[in-house]
Tab-separated table of C-alpha atoms in Angstrom:
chain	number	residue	atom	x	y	z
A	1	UNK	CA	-38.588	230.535	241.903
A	2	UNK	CA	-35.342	230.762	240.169
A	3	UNK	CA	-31.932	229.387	241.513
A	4	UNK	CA	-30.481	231.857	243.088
A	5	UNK	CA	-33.640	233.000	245.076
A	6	UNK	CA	-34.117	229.170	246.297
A	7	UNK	CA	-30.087	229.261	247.099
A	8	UNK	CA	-30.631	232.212	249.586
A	9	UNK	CA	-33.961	231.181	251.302
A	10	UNK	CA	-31.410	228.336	251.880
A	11	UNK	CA	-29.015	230.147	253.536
A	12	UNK	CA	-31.656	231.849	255.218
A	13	UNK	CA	-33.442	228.468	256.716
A	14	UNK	CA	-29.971	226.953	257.386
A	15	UNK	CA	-29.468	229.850	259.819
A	16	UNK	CA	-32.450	229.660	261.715
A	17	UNK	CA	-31.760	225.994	262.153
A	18	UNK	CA	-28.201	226.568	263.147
A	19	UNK	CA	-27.595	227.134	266.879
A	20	UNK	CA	-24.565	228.956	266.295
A	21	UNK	CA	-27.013	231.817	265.565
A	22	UNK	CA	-29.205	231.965	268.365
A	23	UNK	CA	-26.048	231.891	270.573
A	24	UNK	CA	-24.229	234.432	268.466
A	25	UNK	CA	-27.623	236.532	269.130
A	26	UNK	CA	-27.229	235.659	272.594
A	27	UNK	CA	-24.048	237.218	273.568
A	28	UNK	CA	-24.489	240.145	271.737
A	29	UNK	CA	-28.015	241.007	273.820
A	30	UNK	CA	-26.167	239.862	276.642
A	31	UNK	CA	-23.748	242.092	276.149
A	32	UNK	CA	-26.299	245.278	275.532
A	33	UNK	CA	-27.829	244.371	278.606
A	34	UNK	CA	-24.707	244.450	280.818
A	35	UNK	CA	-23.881	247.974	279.125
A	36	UNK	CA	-27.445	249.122	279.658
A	37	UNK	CA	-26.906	247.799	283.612
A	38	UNK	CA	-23.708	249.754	284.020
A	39	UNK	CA	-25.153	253.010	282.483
A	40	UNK	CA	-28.547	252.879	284.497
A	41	UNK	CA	-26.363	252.387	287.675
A	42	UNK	CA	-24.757	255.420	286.604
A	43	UNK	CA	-27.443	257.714	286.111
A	44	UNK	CA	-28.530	256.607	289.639
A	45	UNK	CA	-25.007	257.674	291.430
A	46	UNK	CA	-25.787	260.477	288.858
A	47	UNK	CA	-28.950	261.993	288.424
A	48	UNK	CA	-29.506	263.959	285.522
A	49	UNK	CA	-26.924	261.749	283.323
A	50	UNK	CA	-29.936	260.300	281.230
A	51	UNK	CA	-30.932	262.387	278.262
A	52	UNK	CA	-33.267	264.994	278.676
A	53	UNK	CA	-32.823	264.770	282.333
A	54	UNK	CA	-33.051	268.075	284.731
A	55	UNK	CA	-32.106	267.458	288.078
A	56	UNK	CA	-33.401	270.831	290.200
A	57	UNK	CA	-32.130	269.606	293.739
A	58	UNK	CA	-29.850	266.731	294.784
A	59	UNK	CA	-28.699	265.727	297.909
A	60	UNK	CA	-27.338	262.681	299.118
A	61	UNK	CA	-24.450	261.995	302.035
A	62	UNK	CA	-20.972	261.867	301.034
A	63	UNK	CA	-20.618	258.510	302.030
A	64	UNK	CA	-24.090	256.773	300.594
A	65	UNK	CA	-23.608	254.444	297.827
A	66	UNK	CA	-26.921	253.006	295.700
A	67	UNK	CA	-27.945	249.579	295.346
A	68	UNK	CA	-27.398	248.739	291.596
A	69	UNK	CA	-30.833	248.373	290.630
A	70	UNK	CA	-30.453	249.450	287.122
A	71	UNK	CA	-31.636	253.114	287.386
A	72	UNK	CA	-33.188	254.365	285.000
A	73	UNK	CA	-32.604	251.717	282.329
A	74	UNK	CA	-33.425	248.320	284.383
A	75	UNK	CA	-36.363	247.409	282.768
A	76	UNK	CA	-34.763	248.071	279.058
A	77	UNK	CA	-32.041	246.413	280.366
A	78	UNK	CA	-33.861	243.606	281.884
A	79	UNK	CA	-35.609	243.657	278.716
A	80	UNK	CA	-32.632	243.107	276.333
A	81	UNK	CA	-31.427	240.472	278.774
A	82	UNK	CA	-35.152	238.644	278.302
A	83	UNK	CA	-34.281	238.376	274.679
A	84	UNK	CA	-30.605	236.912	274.927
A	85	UNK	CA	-32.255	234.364	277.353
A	86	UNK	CA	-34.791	233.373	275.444
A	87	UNK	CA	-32.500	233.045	271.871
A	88	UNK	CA	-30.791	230.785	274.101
A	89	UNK	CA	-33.406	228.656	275.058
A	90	UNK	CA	-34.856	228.669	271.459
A	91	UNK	CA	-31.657	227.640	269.841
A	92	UNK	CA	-31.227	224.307	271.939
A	93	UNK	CA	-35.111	223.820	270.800
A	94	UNK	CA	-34.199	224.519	267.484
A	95	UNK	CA	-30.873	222.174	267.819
A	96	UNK	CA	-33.194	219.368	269.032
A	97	UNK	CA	-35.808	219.726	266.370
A	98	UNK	CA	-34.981	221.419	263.077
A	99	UNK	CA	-38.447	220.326	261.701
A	100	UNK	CA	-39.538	223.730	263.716
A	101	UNK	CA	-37.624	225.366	260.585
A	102	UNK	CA	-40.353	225.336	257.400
A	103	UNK	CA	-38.839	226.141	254.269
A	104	UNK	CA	-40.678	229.365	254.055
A	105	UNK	CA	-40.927	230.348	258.170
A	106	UNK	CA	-40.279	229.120	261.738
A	107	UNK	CA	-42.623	227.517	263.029
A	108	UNK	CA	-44.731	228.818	266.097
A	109	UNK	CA	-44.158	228.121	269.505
A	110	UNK	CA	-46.947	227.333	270.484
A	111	UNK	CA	-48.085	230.997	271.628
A	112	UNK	CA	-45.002	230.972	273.772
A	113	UNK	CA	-42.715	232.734	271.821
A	114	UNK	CA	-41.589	235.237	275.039
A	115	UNK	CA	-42.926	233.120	277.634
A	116	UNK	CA	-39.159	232.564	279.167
A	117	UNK	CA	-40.601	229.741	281.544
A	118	UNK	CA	-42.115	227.904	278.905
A	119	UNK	CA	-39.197	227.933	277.043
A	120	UNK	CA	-36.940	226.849	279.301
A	121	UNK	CA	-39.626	224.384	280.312
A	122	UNK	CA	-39.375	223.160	277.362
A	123	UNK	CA	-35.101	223.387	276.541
A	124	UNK	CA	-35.264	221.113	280.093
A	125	UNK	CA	-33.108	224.419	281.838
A	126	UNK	CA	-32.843	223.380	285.084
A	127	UNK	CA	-34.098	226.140	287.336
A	128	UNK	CA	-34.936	226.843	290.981
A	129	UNK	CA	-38.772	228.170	292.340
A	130	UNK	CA	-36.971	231.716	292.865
A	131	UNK	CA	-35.543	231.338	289.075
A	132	UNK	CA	-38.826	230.820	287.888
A	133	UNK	CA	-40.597	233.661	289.694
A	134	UNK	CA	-37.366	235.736	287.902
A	135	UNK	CA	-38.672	234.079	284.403
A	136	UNK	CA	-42.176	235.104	285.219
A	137	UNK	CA	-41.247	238.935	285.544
A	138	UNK	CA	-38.913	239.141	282.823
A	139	UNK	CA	-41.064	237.506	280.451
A	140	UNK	CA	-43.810	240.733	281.656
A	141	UNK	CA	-40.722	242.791	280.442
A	142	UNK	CA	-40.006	241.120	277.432
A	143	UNK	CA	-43.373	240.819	276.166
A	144	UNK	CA	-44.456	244.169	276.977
A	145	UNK	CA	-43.326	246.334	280.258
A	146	UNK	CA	-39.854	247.287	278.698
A	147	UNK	CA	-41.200	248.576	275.126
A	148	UNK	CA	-44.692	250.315	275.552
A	149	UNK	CA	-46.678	251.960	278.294
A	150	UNK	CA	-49.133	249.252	278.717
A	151	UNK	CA	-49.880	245.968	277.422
A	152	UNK	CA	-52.150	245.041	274.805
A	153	UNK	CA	-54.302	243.508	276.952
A	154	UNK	CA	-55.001	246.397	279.764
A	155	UNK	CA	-56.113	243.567	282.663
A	156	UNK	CA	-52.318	242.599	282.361
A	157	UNK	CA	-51.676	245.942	283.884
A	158	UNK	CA	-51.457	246.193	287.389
A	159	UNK	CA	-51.253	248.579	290.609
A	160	UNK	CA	-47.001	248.043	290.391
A	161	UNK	CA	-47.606	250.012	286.810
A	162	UNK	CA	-46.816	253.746	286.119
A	163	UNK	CA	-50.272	254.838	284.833
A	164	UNK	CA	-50.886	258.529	284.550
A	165	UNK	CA	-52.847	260.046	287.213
A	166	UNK	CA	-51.784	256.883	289.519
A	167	UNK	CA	-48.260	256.555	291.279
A	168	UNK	CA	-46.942	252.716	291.143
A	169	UNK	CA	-46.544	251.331	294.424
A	170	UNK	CA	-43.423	249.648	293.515
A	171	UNK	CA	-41.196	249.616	290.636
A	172	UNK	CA	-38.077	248.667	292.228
A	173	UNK	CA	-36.764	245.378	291.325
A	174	UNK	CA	-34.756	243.445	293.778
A	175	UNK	CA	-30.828	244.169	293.754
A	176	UNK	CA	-29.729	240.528	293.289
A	177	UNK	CA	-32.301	240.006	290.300
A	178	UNK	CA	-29.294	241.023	287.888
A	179	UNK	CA	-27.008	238.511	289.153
A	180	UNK	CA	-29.677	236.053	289.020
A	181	UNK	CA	-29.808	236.405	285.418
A	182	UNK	CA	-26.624	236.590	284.577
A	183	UNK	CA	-26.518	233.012	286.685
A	184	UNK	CA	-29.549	231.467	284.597
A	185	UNK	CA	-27.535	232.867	280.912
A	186	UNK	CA	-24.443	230.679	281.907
A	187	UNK	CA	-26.474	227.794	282.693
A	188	UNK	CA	-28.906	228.237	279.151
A	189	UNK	CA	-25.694	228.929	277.500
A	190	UNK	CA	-23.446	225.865	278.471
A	191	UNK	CA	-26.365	223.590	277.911
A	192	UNK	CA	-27.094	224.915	274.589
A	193	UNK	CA	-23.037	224.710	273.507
A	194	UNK	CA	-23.356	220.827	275.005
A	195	UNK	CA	-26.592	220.598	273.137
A	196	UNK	CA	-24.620	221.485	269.813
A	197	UNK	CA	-21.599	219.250	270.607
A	198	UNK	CA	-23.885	216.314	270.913
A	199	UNK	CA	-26.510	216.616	268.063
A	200	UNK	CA	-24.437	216.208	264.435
A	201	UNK	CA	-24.738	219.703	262.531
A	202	UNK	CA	-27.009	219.578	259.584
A	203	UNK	CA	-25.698	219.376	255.955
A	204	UNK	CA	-25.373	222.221	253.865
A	205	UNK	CA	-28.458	220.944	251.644
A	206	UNK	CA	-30.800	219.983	254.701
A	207	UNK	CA	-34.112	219.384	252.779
A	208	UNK	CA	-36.476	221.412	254.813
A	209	UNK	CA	-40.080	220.553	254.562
């Protein structure tokens, strides 16, 4: 491997072992999810805002507000908002142990790598029972619900599922989920920044192994 190649695999493994990336990550999903929150609420007030939408018949009183569930983009949304949580959780990991950095990969997590309650298990995030049933369904989201019909494994489907020729029971996530989020990201978030001000930041020439 020449010089130059070795100098930017370098780079490369220096900023997967940096935390300043996975919270730079972080806040940029966050803030995706918080646009994809505002815009699903207002489809909702709105029906027939989301593209390719046709709305034949609306009625609703003049007074009636929505709950801000998300509309139409909550579990994208919810989604997106999986991912900032869980670059937060891996970069105080990542802080604590740079030996999960290889010089030619990260290393796994253990078959974890969405698995928001094992992560934050494992970061030592604080959270409450109700948090943790909230890590449970995002990390459904996250590892599958939010990007494809079903999952790869079709017994992880369930009755709560759109399925053709079967309407879900219940898709509707509750209203205060959102804020309950946006509660466990500060908390990830100010333990990873105290993370990074008390572990020393590695040296540019690191030797990875």
């Amino acid at each position: 491997m020449t010089n130059s190649n070795e100098n930017w695999l370098q780079r490369v493994r220096y900023t997967a072992a940096e935390p300043t990336s996975w919270l730079s990550r972080a806040r940029t999903l966050r803030q995706a999810s918080e646009d994809l929150w505002i815009s699903g609420n207002a489809h909702s007030r709105n029906p027939g805002l989301e593209l390719g939408a046709t709305v034949i018949s609306n009625w609703t009183s003049p007074d009636f507000v929505p709950s801000e569930t998300g509309g139409s983009t909550c579990e994208v949304c919810f989604m997106v908002f999986g991912f900032a949580l869980e670059n937060l959780a891996k970069g105080i990991i990542v802080c604590r142990d740079p030996s999960l950095v290889s010089r030619a990969r990260l290393k796994s997590w253990h078959g974890a790598g969405h698995d928001l309650s094992s992560l934050f298990s494992r970061a030592t995030i604080t959270v409450s029972t109700e948090e943790q049933q909230t890590l449970e369904r995002i990390t459904r989201i996250t590892e599958w619900k939010g990007r494809y019909p079903v999952a790869m494994n079709f017994y992880d489907v369930g009755v709560q599922d759109p399925i053709i020729g079967h309407i879900a029971i219940s898709n509707i996530w509750p209203a205060d989920e959102f804020a309950c989020l946006c509660q466990l990201y500060e908390r990830a978030k100010a333990l990873l920044i105290a993370t990074m001000e008390q572990v020393p930041p590695l040296p540019a020439d690191y030797k990875f192994e």
